[in-house]
Amino acid sequence: MDKVLEALYDTDRKAGLGSSAPNVNRWLGDIRRYFPTPVVQLLQRDALHRLGLERMLLEPELLESIEPDVSLVGTILSLNKAMPDETRETARQVVRKIAAQLEKRLDNPMRQAIHGSLDRSVRNRRPRFNELNWHATIRANLRHYQKAWNTIIPEKLIGYGRKQAQLKDIILLVDQSGSMATSVVYAGILGCIMASLRSVRTSLVAFDTSVVDLSDHLHDPVELLFATQLGGGTDIGKALAYAQPLIRRPNDTIIVLISDLYEGGREADMLKRITEIKASGADFIALLALNDQGAPSFDKNIAGKLAELAIPAFACTPDQFPGLMAAAIKKQSLSQWMAREGIVAKN
């Protein structure tokens, strides 16, 4: 175990991982043998940074040995264009594995949060089978319980109101500069989950100094993630300019900007567009990060300008995001939701 750690952290020793694939493969096998998965993931991240092992992602036999996590997926996406063809499918398998794990963790909470927050209070007295509100129907017919048959024979059926299929529009604007890699991964997974719900219309727009609408990829998280271009600059104003025409029903639209706010474009233009979006009646949320680590670095000046517009800037974990969307859909006070979650605005 000591030798495994020395190979990574003892920079004074001549021995180490070296440049050969067998050495790295052996080291990857050793750390999985001696340490639990969370520690393995930490050691892999340290190896990537300390020993320049980005090349691990360029060799299929090494990539197959890695215990995947969200940070690794971000690194893979950053190196996507540099990968040789023989490595690309292995990389997709790694991304597919972690995407499936994240979907399993986040799918049900997101569905429950959104379905539970949408107004379905309108009663339908002649519902079709798929419109039945079973809980309301049972409660309304408890007096018709038949003891002999141990069942309820309902006198009346109660269903959900037949509303339009999509009650809310959610637009995710995702900063794909290099510092936002893990947030991009989580935003992609959560965006795909929301896009699978008929009750909301979800758009996902990624941006650096250019803007690309990835909404057509929301059916497949792996395809969506590989369509991102991590590592560029940032022009938030340009992304907002693209998003404004997407706002068809302002009072039923939620825009979520996921960015550390380091604006490379014109700050005045960005703030002007945010002001216009808010004035239209759309809700605007500023997330400095969407990951489990928080927001280690962000533009405090622009965050302060958002505070003047009554827009809190804060970091949110993926597990908190469904609750955030539920609060926004119900138009609850964002400050009250943050207080309940123990989240403090950074501005």
mmCIF file of C-alpha atoms in Angstrom:
data_model
loop_
_atom_site.group_PDB
_atom_site.id
_atom_site.type_symbol
_atom_site.label_atom_id
_atom_site.label_comp_id
_atom_site.label_asym_id
_atom_site.label_seq_id
_atom_site.Cartn_x
_atom_site.Cartn_y
_atom_site.Cartn_z
ATOM 1 C CA MET A 1 0.000 0.000 0.000
ATOM 2 C CA ASP A 2 2.890 2.384 0.857
ATOM 3 C CA LYS A 3 4.486 1.793 -2.538
ATOM 4 C CA VAL A 4 1.213 2.537 -4.299
ATOM 5 C CA LEU A 5 0.928 5.892 -2.540
ATOM 6 C CA GLU A 6 4.640 6.698 -2.992
ATOM 7 C CA ALA A 7 4.317 6.169 -6.740
ATOM 8 C CA LEU A 8 1.806 9.004 -6.781
ATOM 9 C CA TYR A 9 2.872 11.397 -4.031
ATOM 10 C CA ASP A 10 6.626 10.968 -3.486
ATOM 11 C CA THR A 11 8.012 13.283 -6.160
ATOM 12 C CA ASP A 12 11.604 12.916 -4.870
ATOM 13 C CA ARG A 13 11.766 9.230 -5.749
ATOM 14 C CA LYS A 14 12.899 8.134 -9.174
ATOM 15 C CA ALA A 15 10.547 5.181 -9.076
ATOM 16 C CA GLY A 16 6.969 5.899 -10.004
ATOM 17 C CA LEU A 17 4.324 5.223 -12.567
ATOM 18 C CA GLY A 18 6.616 6.083 -15.406
ATOM 19 C CA SER A 19 5.329 6.389 -18.940
ATOM 20 C CA SER A 20 4.502 2.789 -19.759
ATOM 21 C CA ALA A 21 0.954 1.480 -19.917
ATOM 22 C CA PRO A 22 1.799 -1.696 -17.924
ATOM 23 C CA ASN A 23 3.005 0.382 -14.957
ATOM 24 C CA VAL A 24 -0.142 2.497 -14.943
ATOM 25 C CA ASN A 25 -2.342 -0.561 -15.413
ATOM 26 C CA ARG A 26 -0.658 -2.246 -12.465
ATOM 27 C CA TRP A 27 -1.059 0.874 -10.331
ATOM 28 C CA LEU A 28 -4.760 1.142 -11.216
ATOM 29 C CA GLY A 29 -5.236 -2.474 -10.215
ATOM 30 C CA ASP A 30 -3.341 -1.961 -6.954
ATOM 31 C CA ILE A 31 -5.349 1.052 -5.805
ATOM 32 C CA ARG A 32 -8.614 -0.825 -6.419
ATOM 33 C CA ARG A 33 -7.256 -3.721 -4.381
ATOM 34 C CA TYR A 34 -6.185 -1.627 -1.391
ATOM 35 C CA PHE A 35 -8.754 1.165 -1.252
ATOM 36 C CA PRO A 36 -12.548 1.625 -1.381
ATOM 37 C CA THR A 37 -14.155 3.202 -4.454
ATOM 38 C CA PRO A 38 -14.321 6.815 -3.144
ATOM 39 C CA VAL A 39 -10.582 6.732 -2.378
ATOM 40 C CA VAL A 40 -9.843 5.123 -5.757
ATOM 41 C CA GLN A 41 -11.627 7.992 -7.493
ATOM 42 C CA LEU A 42 -9.674 10.552 -5.450
ATOM 43 C CA LEU A 43 -6.335 8.888 -6.276
ATOM 44 C CA GLN A 44 -7.222 8.777 -9.980
ATOM 45 C CA ARG A 45 -7.980 12.506 -9.993
ATOM 46 C CA ASP A 46 -4.691 13.234 -8.205
ATOM 47 C CA ALA A 47 -2.831 11.058 -10.708
ATOM 48 C CA LEU A 48 -4.348 12.929 -13.631
ATOM 49 C CA HIS A 49 -3.211 16.269 -12.221
ATOM 50 C CA ARG A 50 0.105 15.382 -10.522
ATOM 51 C CA LEU A 51 1.586 12.953 -13.009
ATOM 52 C CA GLY A 52 0.161 14.171 -16.289
ATOM 53 C CA LEU A 53 -1.774 10.975 -16.834
ATOM 54 C CA GLU A 54 -4.262 12.494 -19.246
ATOM 55 C CA ARG A 55 -2.735 9.959 -21.605
ATOM 56 C CA MET A 56 -4.607 7.282 -19.623
ATOM 57 C CA LEU A 57 -7.676 8.500 -21.424
ATOM 58 C CA LEU A 58 -5.975 8.107 -24.783
ATOM 59 C CA GLU A 59 -5.226 4.388 -24.369
ATOM 60 C CA PRO A 60 -8.175 1.937 -24.355
ATOM 61 C CA GLU A 61 -6.480 -0.672 -22.158
ATOM 62 C CA LEU A 62 -5.921 1.960 -19.463
ATOM 63 C CA LEU A 63 -9.365 3.488 -19.803
ATOM 64 C CA GLU A 64 -10.970 0.104 -19.178
ATOM 65 C CA SER A 65 -9.102 -0.100 -15.851
ATOM 66 C CA ILE A 66 -10.399 3.180 -14.454
ATOM 67 C CA GLU A 67 -13.160 3.419 -11.832
ATOM 68 C CA PRO A 68 -15.385 6.077 -13.414
ATOM 69 C CA ASP A 69 -16.718 9.130 -11.603
ATOM 70 C CA VAL A 70 -18.142 12.490 -12.636
ATOM 71 C CA SER A 71 -14.748 14.239 -12.624
ATOM 72 C CA LEU A 72 -13.329 11.572 -14.911
ATOM 73 C CA VAL A 73 -16.271 11.980 -17.277
ATOM 74 C CA GLY A 74 -15.528 15.700 -17.371
ATOM 75 C CA THR A 75 -11.900 14.948 -18.241
ATOM 76 C CA ILE A 76 -12.959 12.525 -20.982
ATOM 77 C CA LEU A 77 -15.247 15.143 -22.481
ATOM 78 C CA SER A 78 -12.450 17.727 -22.322
ATOM 79 C CA LEU A 79 -10.134 15.386 -24.244
ATOM 80 C CA ASN A 80 -12.847 14.136 -26.592
ATOM 81 C CA LYS A 81 -11.423 15.723 -29.722
ATOM 82 C CA ALA A 82 -7.905 14.469 -28.948
ATOM 83 C CA MET A 83 -8.889 10.822 -28.622
ATOM 84 C CA PRO A 84 -7.917 8.380 -31.363
ATOM 85 C CA ASP A 85 -10.777 6.432 -32.931
ATOM 86 C CA GLU A 86 -9.810 3.188 -31.183
ATOM 87 C CA THR A 87 -10.270 4.881 -27.797
ATOM 88 C CA ARG A 88 -13.525 6.696 -28.480
ATOM 89 C CA GLU A 89 -15.868 3.732 -28.004
ATOM 90 C CA THR A 90 -14.149 2.760 -24.751
ATOM 91 C CA ALA A 91 -14.551 6.343 -23.570
ATOM 92 C CA ARG A 92 -18.242 6.252 -24.474
ATOM 93 C CA GLN A 93 -18.622 3.090 -22.398
ATOM 94 C CA VAL A 94 -17.094 4.849 -19.389
ATOM 95 C CA VAL A 95 -19.416 7.839 -19.848
ATOM 96 C CA ARG A 96 -22.395 5.536 -20.387
ATOM 97 C CA LYS A 97 -21.634 3.716 -17.131
ATOM 98 C CA ILE A 98 -21.517 6.843 -14.973
ATOM 99 C CA ALA A 99 -24.517 8.365 -16.805
ATOM 100 C CA ALA A 100 -26.576 5.273 -15.979
ATOM 101 C CA GLN A 101 -25.512 5.493 -12.324
ATOM 102 C CA LEU A 102 -26.509 9.156 -12.135
ATOM 103 C CA GLU A 103 -29.838 8.541 -13.868
ATOM 104 C CA LYS A 104 -30.643 5.776 -11.405
ATOM 105 C CA ARG A 105 -29.865 8.108 -8.503
ATOM 106 C CA LEU A 106 -31.662 11.213 -9.792
ATOM 107 C CA ASP A 107 -34.520 10.006 -12.009
ATOM 108 C CA ASN A 108 -37.159 9.229 -9.387
ATOM 109 C CA PRO A 109 -36.544 12.324 -7.207
ATOM 110 C CA MET A 110 -36.798 14.556 -10.273
ATOM 111 C CA ARG A 111 -40.002 12.930 -11.505
ATOM 112 C CA GLN A 112 -41.628 13.099 -8.082
ATOM 113 C CA ALA A 113 -40.608 16.721 -7.561
ATOM 114 C CA ILE A 114 -41.960 17.940 -10.890
ATOM 115 C CA HIS A 115 -45.144 15.874 -10.897
ATOM 116 C CA GLY A 116 -45.850 16.863 -7.308
ATOM 117 C CA SER A 117 -45.340 20.561 -7.986
ATOM 118 C CA LEU A 118 -47.543 20.934 -11.045
ATOM 119 C CA ASP A 119 -51.082 22.122 -10.403
ATOM 120 C CA ARG A 120 -53.345 19.145 -10.969
ATOM 121 C CA SER A 121 -56.157 20.331 -8.735
ATOM 122 C CA VAL A 122 -58.772 20.672 -11.470
ATOM 123 C CA ARG A 123 -61.253 17.819 -11.025
ATOM 124 C CA ASN A 124 -62.500 15.732 -13.918
ATOM 125 C CA ARG A 125 -65.763 13.920 -13.099
ATOM 126 C CA ARG A 126 -65.716 11.736 -16.198
ATOM 127 C CA PRO A 127 -62.093 10.642 -16.379
ATOM 128 C CA ARG A 128 -60.573 8.145 -18.716
ATOM 129 C CA PHE A 129 -58.711 5.298 -17.049
ATOM 130 C CA ASN A 130 -55.297 6.972 -17.401
ATOM 131 C CA GLU A 131 -56.700 10.204 -15.919
ATOM 132 C CA LEU A 132 -57.967 8.643 -12.681
ATOM 133 C CA ASN A 133 -56.851 10.259 -9.453
ATOM 134 C CA TRP A 134 -56.844 7.050 -7.442
ATOM 135 C CA HIS A 135 -56.193 8.610 -4.036
ATOM 136 C CA ALA A 136 -59.006 11.174 -4.408
ATOM 137 C CA THR A 137 -61.390 8.543 -5.790
ATOM 138 C CA ILE A 138 -60.753 6.149 -2.896
ATOM 139 C CA ARG A 139 -61.131 8.898 -0.288
ATOM 140 C CA ALA A 140 -64.419 10.063 -1.817
ATOM 141 C CA ASN A 141 -65.851 6.534 -1.834
ATOM 142 C CA LEU A 142 -64.727 5.088 1.507
ATOM 143 C CA ARG A 143 -68.345 4.933 2.689
ATOM 144 C CA HIS A 144 -69.046 2.497 -0.140
ATOM 145 C CA TYR A 145 -66.637 -0.105 1.221
ATOM 146 C CA GLN A 146 -68.132 -3.592 0.864
ATOM 147 C CA LYS A 147 -66.967 -5.750 3.736
ATOM 148 C CA ALA A 148 -68.231 -8.965 2.159
ATOM 149 C CA TRP A 149 -65.997 -8.467 -0.877
ATOM 150 C CA ASN A 150 -63.235 -6.510 0.907
ATOM 151 C CA THR A 151 -63.386 -3.826 -1.744
ATOM 152 C CA ILE A 152 -64.747 -0.378 -2.547
ATOM 153 C CA ILE A 153 -67.430 0.040 -5.196
ATOM 154 C CA PRO A 154 -67.049 3.684 -6.245
ATOM 155 C CA GLU A 155 -70.143 5.783 -6.749
ATOM 156 C CA LYS A 156 -68.177 8.522 -8.486
ATOM 157 C CA LEU A 157 -64.813 8.719 -10.190
ATOM 158 C CA ILE A 158 -62.438 11.637 -9.788
ATOM 159 C CA GLY A 159 -59.778 12.368 -12.354
ATOM 160 C CA TYR A 160 -57.132 14.952 -13.036
ATOM 161 C CA GLY A 161 -58.090 17.922 -15.185
ATOM 162 C CA ARG A 162 -57.342 17.645 -18.890
ATOM 163 C CA LYS A 163 -54.786 20.397 -19.188
ATOM 164 C CA GLN A 164 -52.312 21.088 -21.920
ATOM 165 C CA ALA A 165 -49.554 18.501 -22.050
ATOM 166 C CA GLN A 166 -46.702 20.872 -21.155
ATOM 167 C CA LEU A 167 -47.385 23.187 -18.241
ATOM 168 C CA LYS A 168 -43.918 24.707 -17.846
ATOM 169 C CA ASP A 169 -40.973 25.552 -20.089
ATOM 170 C CA ILE A 170 -37.530 25.014 -18.535
ATOM 171 C CA ILE A 171 -34.479 26.398 -20.332
ATOM 172 C CA LEU A 172 -31.047 25.327 -19.073
ATOM 173 C CA LEU A 173 -28.181 27.609 -20.115
ATOM 174 C CA VAL A 174 -24.997 25.686 -19.362
ATOM 175 C CA ASP A 175 -21.542 27.269 -19.293
ATOM 176 C CA GLN A 176 -19.150 24.724 -20.835
ATOM 177 C CA SER A 177 -15.896 26.472 -19.988
ATOM 178 C CA GLY A 178 -13.321 24.099 -18.508
ATOM 179 C CA SER A 179 -14.007 25.039 -14.879
ATOM 180 C CA MET A 180 -17.644 23.935 -15.210
ATOM 181 C CA ALA A 181 -16.974 20.335 -16.325
ATOM 182 C CA THR A 182 -18.768 18.473 -13.518
ATOM 183 C CA SER A 183 -21.684 20.916 -13.655
ATOM 184 C CA VAL A 184 -22.017 20.205 -17.378
ATOM 185 C CA VAL A 185 -22.235 16.472 -16.684
ATOM 186 C CA TYR A 186 -24.916 16.829 -14.015
ATOM 187 C CA ALA A 187 -26.865 19.403 -16.037
ATOM 188 C CA GLY A 188 -26.874 17.044 -19.006
ATOM 189 C CA ILE A 189 -28.192 14.104 -16.989
ATOM 190 C CA LEU A 190 -30.856 16.149 -15.189
ATOM 191 C CA GLY A 191 -31.862 17.830 -18.445
ATOM 192 C CA CYS A 192 -32.406 14.443 -20.084
ATOM 193 C CA ILE A 193 -34.571 13.296 -17.174
ATOM 194 C CA MET A 194 -36.727 16.433 -17.357
ATOM 195 C CA ALA A 195 -37.012 16.099 -21.132
ATOM 196 C CA SER A 196 -38.578 12.659 -20.652
ATOM 197 C CA LEU A 197 -41.474 14.225 -18.702
ATOM 198 C CA ARG A 198 -44.434 15.246 -20.847
ATOM 199 C CA SER A 199 -45.551 17.896 -18.361
ATOM 200 C CA VAL A 200 -42.561 20.183 -19.021
ATOM 201 C CA ARG A 201 -40.815 21.354 -22.172
ATOM 202 C CA THR A 202 -37.059 21.264 -21.595
ATOM 203 C CA SER A 203 -34.364 22.993 -23.630
ATOM 204 C CA LEU A 204 -30.618 22.752 -23.011
ATOM 205 C CA VAL A 205 -28.289 25.333 -24.501
ATOM 206 C CA ALA A 206 -24.528 25.015 -23.985
ATOM 207 C CA PHE A 207 -22.221 27.962 -24.491
ATOM 208 C CA ASP A 208 -18.666 29.195 -24.303
ATOM 209 C CA THR A 209 -17.882 32.024 -26.721
ATOM 210 C CA SER A 210 -20.326 30.380 -29.105
ATOM 211 C CA VAL A 211 -23.771 28.921 -28.482
ATOM 212 C CA VAL A 212 -25.071 25.467 -29.366
ATOM 213 C CA ASP A 213 -28.606 24.214 -28.754
ATOM 214 C CA LEU A 214 -28.349 20.596 -27.587
ATOM 215 C CA SER A 215 -32.087 20.089 -27.065
ATOM 216 C CA ASP A 216 -32.254 17.562 -29.909
ATOM 217 C CA HIS A 217 -29.838 15.349 -27.956
ATOM 218 C CA LEU A 218 -31.903 15.238 -24.749
ATOM 219 C CA HIS A 219 -33.167 11.746 -25.594
ATOM 220 C CA ASP A 220 -29.696 10.281 -24.971
ATOM 221 C CA PRO A 221 -27.422 11.561 -22.163
ATOM 222 C CA VAL A 222 -24.271 10.017 -23.638
ATOM 223 C CA GLU A 223 -24.898 11.573 -27.039
ATOM 224 C CA LEU A 224 -25.648 14.896 -25.376
ATOM 225 C CA LEU A 225 -22.496 14.894 -23.241
ATOM 226 C CA PHE A 226 -20.273 14.058 -26.201
ATOM 227 C CA ALA A 227 -21.881 16.937 -28.108
ATOM 228 C CA THR A 228 -20.503 19.429 -25.573
ATOM 229 C CA GLN A 229 -17.247 21.284 -26.201
ATOM 230 C CA LEU A 230 -15.563 21.749 -22.826
ATOM 231 C CA GLY A 231 -12.765 24.240 -22.370
ATOM 232 C CA GLY A 232 -13.557 27.483 -24.188
ATOM 233 C CA GLY A 233 -14.120 31.044 -23.010
ATOM 234 C CA THR A 234 -17.447 32.478 -21.850
ATOM 235 C CA ASP A 235 -20.037 34.777 -23.426
ATOM 236 C CA ILE A 236 -23.126 34.685 -21.217
ATOM 237 C CA GLY A 237 -24.712 37.606 -23.053
ATOM 238 C CA LYS A 238 -24.674 35.677 -26.321
ATOM 239 C CA ALA A 239 -26.339 32.683 -24.639
ATOM 240 C CA LEU A 240 -29.048 34.918 -23.179
ATOM 241 C CA ALA A 241 -29.615 36.488 -26.603
ATOM 242 C CA TYR A 242 -30.195 33.006 -28.011
ATOM 243 C CA ALA A 243 -32.528 32.068 -25.159
ATOM 244 C CA GLN A 244 -34.813 35.095 -25.324
ATOM 245 C CA PRO A 245 -36.727 33.995 -28.465
ATOM 246 C CA LEU A 246 -37.258 30.591 -26.800
ATOM 247 C CA ILE A 247 -39.427 32.288 -24.166
ATOM 248 C CA ARG A 248 -42.882 31.769 -25.651
ATOM 249 C CA ARG A 249 -44.876 31.801 -22.396
ATOM 250 C CA PRO A 250 -42.966 34.059 -19.986
ATOM 251 C CA ASN A 251 -45.191 33.435 -16.959
ATOM 252 C CA ASP A 252 -44.654 29.683 -17.377
ATOM 253 C CA THR A 253 -40.945 29.782 -18.213
ATOM 254 C CA ILE A 254 -37.983 29.101 -15.924
ATOM 255 C CA ILE A 255 -34.476 29.968 -17.116
ATOM 256 C CA VAL A 256 -31.620 28.348 -15.208
ATOM 257 C CA LEU A 257 -28.195 29.849 -15.875
ATOM 258 C CA ILE A 258 -25.452 27.468 -14.726
ATOM 259 C CA SER A 259 -22.217 29.451 -14.784
ATOM 260 C CA ASP A 260 -19.420 30.771 -12.585
ATOM 261 C CA LEU A 261 -20.238 34.191 -14.108
ATOM 262 C CA TYR A 262 -16.740 34.887 -15.469
ATOM 263 C CA GLU A 263 -18.071 36.845 -18.433
ATOM 264 C CA GLY A 264 -15.809 37.288 -21.435
ATOM 265 C CA GLY A 265 -18.390 39.299 -23.360
ATOM 266 C CA ARG A 266 -19.917 42.680 -22.585
ATOM 267 C CA GLU A 267 -21.090 42.715 -18.976
ATOM 268 C CA ALA A 268 -23.586 45.521 -19.609
ATOM 269 C CA ASP A 269 -25.233 43.564 -22.419
ATOM 270 C CA MET A 270 -25.524 40.469 -20.232
ATOM 271 C CA LEU A 271 -27.153 42.391 -17.370
ATOM 272 C CA LYS A 272 -29.499 44.171 -19.789
ATOM 273 C CA ARG A 273 -30.755 40.860 -21.147
ATOM 274 C CA ILE A 274 -31.264 39.399 -17.676
ATOM 275 C CA THR A 275 -33.271 42.496 -16.752
ATOM 276 C CA GLU A 276 -35.400 42.060 -19.887
ATOM 277 C CA ILE A 277 -36.013 38.395 -19.135
ATOM 278 C CA LYS A 278 -37.162 39.168 -15.604
ATOM 279 C CA ALA A 279 -39.358 42.043 -16.824
ATOM 280 C CA SER A 280 -41.070 39.676 -19.268
ATOM 281 C CA GLY A 281 -42.377 37.613 -16.348
ATOM 282 C CA ALA A 282 -40.038 34.639 -16.749
ATOM 283 C CA ASP A 283 -38.266 33.271 -13.674
ATOM 284 C CA PHE A 284 -34.461 33.492 -13.679
ATOM 285 C CA ILE A 285 -32.205 31.302 -11.529
ATOM 286 C CA ALA A 286 -28.415 31.729 -11.301
ATOM 287 C CA LEU A 287 -26.509 28.598 -10.276
ATOM 288 C CA LEU A 288 -22.787 29.083 -9.751
ATOM 289 C CA ALA A 289 -22.280 25.315 -9.789
ATOM 290 C CA LEU A 290 -24.358 22.154 -10.071
ATOM 291 C CA ASN A 291 -22.205 19.554 -8.357
ATOM 292 C CA ASP A 292 -21.313 18.147 -4.941
ATOM 293 C CA GLN A 293 -18.300 20.428 -4.420
ATOM 294 C CA GLY A 294 -19.963 23.854 -4.439
ATOM 295 C CA ALA A 295 -18.639 26.957 -6.203
ATOM 296 C CA PRO A 296 -14.942 27.391 -5.339
ATOM 297 C CA SER A 297 -14.497 30.364 -7.666
ATOM 298 C CA PHE A 298 -16.911 32.794 -9.318
ATOM 299 C CA ASP A 299 -17.094 36.419 -10.422
ATOM 300 C CA LYS A 300 -18.099 38.272 -7.256
ATOM 301 C CA ASN A 301 -18.632 41.542 -9.102
ATOM 302 C CA ILE A 302 -21.276 40.113 -11.441
ATOM 303 C CA ALA A 303 -22.808 38.120 -8.592
ATOM 304 C CA GLY A 304 -23.231 41.434 -6.772
ATOM 305 C CA LYS A 305 -24.924 42.951 -9.826
ATOM 306 C CA LEU A 306 -27.371 40.027 -9.856
ATOM 307 C CA ALA A 307 -28.156 40.708 -6.198
ATOM 308 C CA GLU A 308 -29.198 44.226 -7.220
ATOM 309 C CA LEU A 309 -31.700 42.555 -9.575
ATOM 310 C CA ALA A 310 -32.998 40.420 -6.668
ATOM 311 C CA ILE A 311 -31.408 37.292 -8.158
ATOM 312 C CA PRO A 312 -29.514 35.169 -5.610
ATOM 313 C CA ALA A 313 -26.410 33.433 -6.944
ATOM 314 C CA PHE A 314 -25.689 30.117 -5.267
ATOM 315 C CA ALA A 315 -24.379 26.593 -5.733
ATOM 316 C CA CYS A 316 -26.693 23.607 -5.695
ATOM 317 C CA THR A 317 -26.031 19.871 -5.446
ATOM 318 C CA PRO A 318 -27.599 17.479 -7.964
ATOM 319 C CA ASP A 319 -29.716 15.991 -5.172
ATOM 320 C CA GLN A 320 -31.088 19.446 -4.306
ATOM 321 C CA PHE A 321 -31.867 20.356 -7.907
ATOM 322 C CA PRO A 322 -35.245 18.529 -8.113
ATOM 323 C CA GLY A 323 -36.443 20.457 -5.059
ATOM 324 C CA LEU A 324 -35.224 23.697 -6.631
ATOM 325 C CA MET A 325 -37.232 22.993 -9.779
ATOM 326 C CA ALA A 326 -40.303 22.111 -7.715
ATOM 327 C CA ALA A 327 -40.064 25.404 -5.813
ATOM 328 C CA ALA A 328 -39.621 27.361 -9.054
ATOM 329 C CA ILE A 329 -42.567 25.626 -10.729
ATOM 330 C CA LYS A 330 -44.792 26.440 -7.750
ATOM 331 C CA LYS A 331 -43.402 30.014 -7.751
ATOM 332 C CA GLN A 332 -42.358 29.685 -4.146
ATOM 333 C CA SER A 333 -39.884 32.076 -2.574
ATOM 334 C CA LEU A 334 -36.408 31.012 -3.656
ATOM 335 C CA SER A 335 -34.934 32.524 -0.495
ATOM 336 C CA GLN A 336 -37.224 30.414 1.690
ATOM 337 C CA TRP A 337 -36.335 27.260 -0.243
ATOM 338 C CA MET A 338 -32.628 28.042 0.128
ATOM 339 C CA ALA A 339 -33.053 28.598 3.871
ATOM 340 C CA ARG A 340 -34.755 25.210 4.247
ATOM 341 C CA GLU A 341 -31.905 23.559 2.355
ATOM 342 C CA GLY A 342 -29.198 25.381 4.293
ATOM 343 C CA ILE A 343 -27.986 27.128 1.126
ATOM 344 C CA VAL A 344 -26.431 30.568 1.473
ATOM 345 C CA ALA A 345 -26.422 33.015 -1.426
ATOM 346 C CA LYS A 346 -22.915 34.029 -2.506
ATOM 347 C CA ASN A 347 -24.049 37.563 -3.302
#
